[in-house]
């Protein structure tokens, strides 16, 4: 967690909003359907927008992702194409995404 956002992520408002998003998305990653773990800000938080409710807490800017899809959302230099991923055995396979 970035230092400027530490207080935000520890706040009651964030915990309440996070729980709502997990329930709204049925506990599943909205990209691949696996169990979701991270409530992701589509428009990333910055020191400039962290106090803007529509960005920081707005449900239209939040989605539940698994760790792999969250890493893809933040990746700038991917080791593979976005349509590919490594399976449990290290083989390169097509990524299954929900439409």
Short mmCIF file of N, CA and C in Angstrom, two decimals, residues 19-30 39 62-65:
data_model
loop_
_atom_site.label_atom_id
_atom_site.label_comp_id
_atom_site.label_asym_id
_atom_site.label_seq_id
_atom_site.Cartn_x
_atom_site.Cartn_y
_atom_site.Cartn_z
N UNK A 19 -16.41 -4.27 1.50
CA UNK A 19 -17.32 -5.38 1.77
C UNK A 19 -18.51 -5.36 0.80
N UNK A 20 -19.01 -4.16 0.50
CA UNK A 20 -20.11 -4.03 -0.45
C UNK A 20 -19.71 -4.52 -1.84
N UNK A 21 -18.52 -4.13 -2.30
CA UNK A 21 -18.05 -4.53 -3.64
C UNK A 21 -17.85 -6.04 -3.71
N UNK A 22 -17.28 -6.63 -2.67
CA UNK A 22 -17.10 -8.09 -2.64
C UNK A 22 -18.45 -8.78 -2.75
N UNK A 23 -19.44 -8.30 -2.00
CA UNK A 23 -20.79 -8.89 -2.07
C UNK A 23 -21.42 -8.64 -3.43
N UNK A 24 -21.29 -7.42 -3.95
CA UNK A 24 -21.88 -7.08 -5.25
C UNK A 24 -21.36 -7.99 -6.35
N UNK A 25 -20.05 -8.27 -6.30
CA UNK A 25 -19.42 -9.10 -7.33
C UNK A 25 -19.42 -10.58 -6.95
N UNK A 26 -20.18 -10.93 -5.94
CA UNK A 26 -20.38 -12.32 -5.51
C UNK A 26 -19.08 -13.03 -5.14
N UNK A 27 -18.09 -12.25 -4.71
CA UNK A 27 -16.82 -12.84 -4.28
C UNK A 27 -15.96 -13.36 -5.41
N UNK A 28 -16.32 -13.04 -6.65
CA UNK A 28 -15.60 -13.57 -7.82
C UNK A 28 -14.94 -12.46 -8.61
N UNK A 29 -13.77 -12.77 -9.15
CA UNK A 29 -13.05 -11.84 -10.02
C UNK A 29 -13.94 -11.52 -11.22
N UNK A 30 -14.13 -10.25 -11.50
CA UNK A 30 -14.99 -9.86 -12.61
C UNK A 30 -14.33 -10.11 -13.97
N UNK A 39 -10.15 -5.47 -4.10
CA UNK A 39 -11.06 -4.49 -4.68
C UNK A 39 -10.17 -3.44 -5.35
N UNK A 62 -14.92 0.79 -8.90
CA UNK A 62 -14.37 -0.33 -8.13
C UNK A 62 -14.83 -1.66 -8.71
N UNK A 63 -13.93 -2.64 -8.68
CA UNK A 63 -14.26 -3.98 -9.13
C UNK A 63 -13.43 -4.99 -8.35
N UNK A 64 -13.95 -6.19 -8.17
CA UNK A 64 -13.24 -7.24 -7.46
C UNK A 64 -12.41 -8.04 -8.45
N UNK A 65 -11.12 -8.20 -8.14
CA UNK A 65 -10.21 -8.94 -9.00
C UNK A 65 -9.46 -10.00 -8.19
#
